[in-house]
PDB file of C-alpha atoms and ligand atoms in Angstrom:
ATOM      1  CA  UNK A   1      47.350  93.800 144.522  1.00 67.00           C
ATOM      2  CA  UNK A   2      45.736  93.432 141.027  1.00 90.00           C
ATOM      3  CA  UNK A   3      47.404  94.536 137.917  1.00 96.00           C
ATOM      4  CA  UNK A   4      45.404  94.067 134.340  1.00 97.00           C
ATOM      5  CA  UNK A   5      47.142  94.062 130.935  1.00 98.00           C
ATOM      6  CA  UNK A   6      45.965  93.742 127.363  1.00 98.00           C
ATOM      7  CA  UNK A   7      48.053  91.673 125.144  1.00 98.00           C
ATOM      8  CA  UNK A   8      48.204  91.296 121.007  1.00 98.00           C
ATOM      9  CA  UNK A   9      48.212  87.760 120.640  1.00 98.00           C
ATOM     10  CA  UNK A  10      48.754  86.258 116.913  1.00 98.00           C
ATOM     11  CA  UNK A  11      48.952  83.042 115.907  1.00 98.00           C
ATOM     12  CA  UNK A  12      45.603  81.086 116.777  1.00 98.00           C
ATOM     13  CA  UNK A  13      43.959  79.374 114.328  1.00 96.00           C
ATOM     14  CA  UNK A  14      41.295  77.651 115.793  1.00 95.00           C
ATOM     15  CA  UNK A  15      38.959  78.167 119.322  1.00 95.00           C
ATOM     16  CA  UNK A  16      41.437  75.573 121.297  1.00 97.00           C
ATOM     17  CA  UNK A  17      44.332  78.014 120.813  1.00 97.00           C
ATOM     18  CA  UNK A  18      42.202  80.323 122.887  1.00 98.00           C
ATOM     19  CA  UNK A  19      41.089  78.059 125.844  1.00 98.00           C
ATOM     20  CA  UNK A  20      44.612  76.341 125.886  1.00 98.00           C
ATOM     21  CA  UNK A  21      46.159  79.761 126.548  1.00 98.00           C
ATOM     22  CA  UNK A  22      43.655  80.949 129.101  1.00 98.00           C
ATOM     23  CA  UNK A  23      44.063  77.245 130.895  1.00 98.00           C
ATOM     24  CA  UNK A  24      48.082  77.777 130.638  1.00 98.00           C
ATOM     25  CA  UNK A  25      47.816  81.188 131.792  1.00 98.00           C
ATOM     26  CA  UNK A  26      44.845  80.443 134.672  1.00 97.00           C
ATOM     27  CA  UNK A  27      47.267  78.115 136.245  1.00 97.00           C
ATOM     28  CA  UNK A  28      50.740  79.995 136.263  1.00 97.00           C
ATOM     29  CA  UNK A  29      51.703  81.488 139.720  1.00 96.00           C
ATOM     30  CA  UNK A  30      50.466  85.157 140.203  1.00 97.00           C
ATOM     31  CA  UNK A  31      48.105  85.006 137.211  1.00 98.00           C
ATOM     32  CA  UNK A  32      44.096  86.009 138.660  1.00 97.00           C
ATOM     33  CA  UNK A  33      42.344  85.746 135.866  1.00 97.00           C
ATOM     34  CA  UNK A  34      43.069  85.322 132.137  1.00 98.00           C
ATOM     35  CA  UNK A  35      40.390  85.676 128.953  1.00 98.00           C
ATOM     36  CA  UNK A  36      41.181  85.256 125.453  1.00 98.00           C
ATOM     37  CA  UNK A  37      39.476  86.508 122.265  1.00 98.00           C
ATOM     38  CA  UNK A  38      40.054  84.541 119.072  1.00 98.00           C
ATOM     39  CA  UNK A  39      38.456  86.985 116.878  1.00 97.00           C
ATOM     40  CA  UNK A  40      39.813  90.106 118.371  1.00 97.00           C
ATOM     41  CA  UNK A  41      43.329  88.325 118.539  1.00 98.00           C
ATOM     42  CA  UNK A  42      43.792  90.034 121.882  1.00 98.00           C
ATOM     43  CA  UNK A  43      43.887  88.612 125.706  1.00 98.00           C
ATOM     44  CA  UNK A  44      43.245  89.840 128.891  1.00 98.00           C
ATOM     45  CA  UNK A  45      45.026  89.175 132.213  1.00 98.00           C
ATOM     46  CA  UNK A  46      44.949  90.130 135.958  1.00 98.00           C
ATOM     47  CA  UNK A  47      47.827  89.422 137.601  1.00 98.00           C
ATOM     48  CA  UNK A  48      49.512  90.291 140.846  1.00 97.00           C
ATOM     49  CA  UNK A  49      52.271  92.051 140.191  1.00 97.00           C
ATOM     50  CA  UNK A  50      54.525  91.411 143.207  1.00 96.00           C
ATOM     51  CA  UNK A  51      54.523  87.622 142.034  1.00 97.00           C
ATOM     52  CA  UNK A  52      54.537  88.244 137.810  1.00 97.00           C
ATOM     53  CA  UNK A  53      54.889  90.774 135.467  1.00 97.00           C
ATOM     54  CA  UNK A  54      53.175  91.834 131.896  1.00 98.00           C
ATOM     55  CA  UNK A  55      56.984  90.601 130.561  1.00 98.00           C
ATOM     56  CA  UNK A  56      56.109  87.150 131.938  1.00 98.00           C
ATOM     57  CA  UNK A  57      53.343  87.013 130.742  1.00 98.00           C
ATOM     58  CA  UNK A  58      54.794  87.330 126.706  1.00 98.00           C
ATOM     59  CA  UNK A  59      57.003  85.181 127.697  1.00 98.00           C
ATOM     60  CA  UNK A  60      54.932  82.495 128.328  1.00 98.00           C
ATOM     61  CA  UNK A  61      52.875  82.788 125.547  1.00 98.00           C
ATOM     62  CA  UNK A  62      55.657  82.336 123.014  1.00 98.00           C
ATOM     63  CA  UNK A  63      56.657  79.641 124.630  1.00 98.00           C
ATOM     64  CA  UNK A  64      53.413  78.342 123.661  1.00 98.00           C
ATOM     65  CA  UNK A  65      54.185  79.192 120.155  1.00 98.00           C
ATOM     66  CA  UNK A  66      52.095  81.888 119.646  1.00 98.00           C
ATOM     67  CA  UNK A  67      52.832  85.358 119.065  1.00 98.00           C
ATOM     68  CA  UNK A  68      52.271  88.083 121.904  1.00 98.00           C
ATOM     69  CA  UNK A  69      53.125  91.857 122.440  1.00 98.00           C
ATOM     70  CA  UNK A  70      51.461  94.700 124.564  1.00 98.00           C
ATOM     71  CA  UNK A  71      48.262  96.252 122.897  1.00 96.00           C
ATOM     72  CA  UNK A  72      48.343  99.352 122.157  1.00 84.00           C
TER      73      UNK A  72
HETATM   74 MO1  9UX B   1      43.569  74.226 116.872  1.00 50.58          MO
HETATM   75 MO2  9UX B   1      45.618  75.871 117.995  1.00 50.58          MO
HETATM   76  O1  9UX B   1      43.572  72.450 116.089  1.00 50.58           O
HETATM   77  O2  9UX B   1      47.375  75.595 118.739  1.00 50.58           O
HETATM   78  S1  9UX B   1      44.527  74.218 118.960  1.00 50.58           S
HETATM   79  S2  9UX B   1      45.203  75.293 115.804  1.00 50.58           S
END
């Protein structure tokens, strides 16, 4: 089961932000695949949502420091 989700992600400042979220995100449980655009300020994720949800997802992003909500 495959469920993909935009996110609104603000707070990176440089192209490491980027690829340290996607690595973060790659490697937590349930997560399929996870791309992130530094100029766009926006991330993509495929996740399976019987293991993780779009909530979890914010979550762990913050706890990165950055800034995330759903895009609208
Ligand atoms: Mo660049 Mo981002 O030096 O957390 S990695 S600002």
């Amino acid at each position: 089961v495959k469920e993909e989700v935009d996110f609104q992600i603000t707070g990176m400042t440089c192209s490491a932000c980027s690829a340290r979220i996607e690595k973060v995100l790659s490697r937590t449980e349930g997560v399929q695949s996870a791309t992130v655009n530094l100029a766009l300020e926006t991330g993509k994720v495929q996740y399976d949502p019987a293991v993780m949800s779009a909530t979890d997802v914010i979550s762990k992003i913050k706890t990165m420091g950055y800034g995330a909500e759903l895009k609208s």
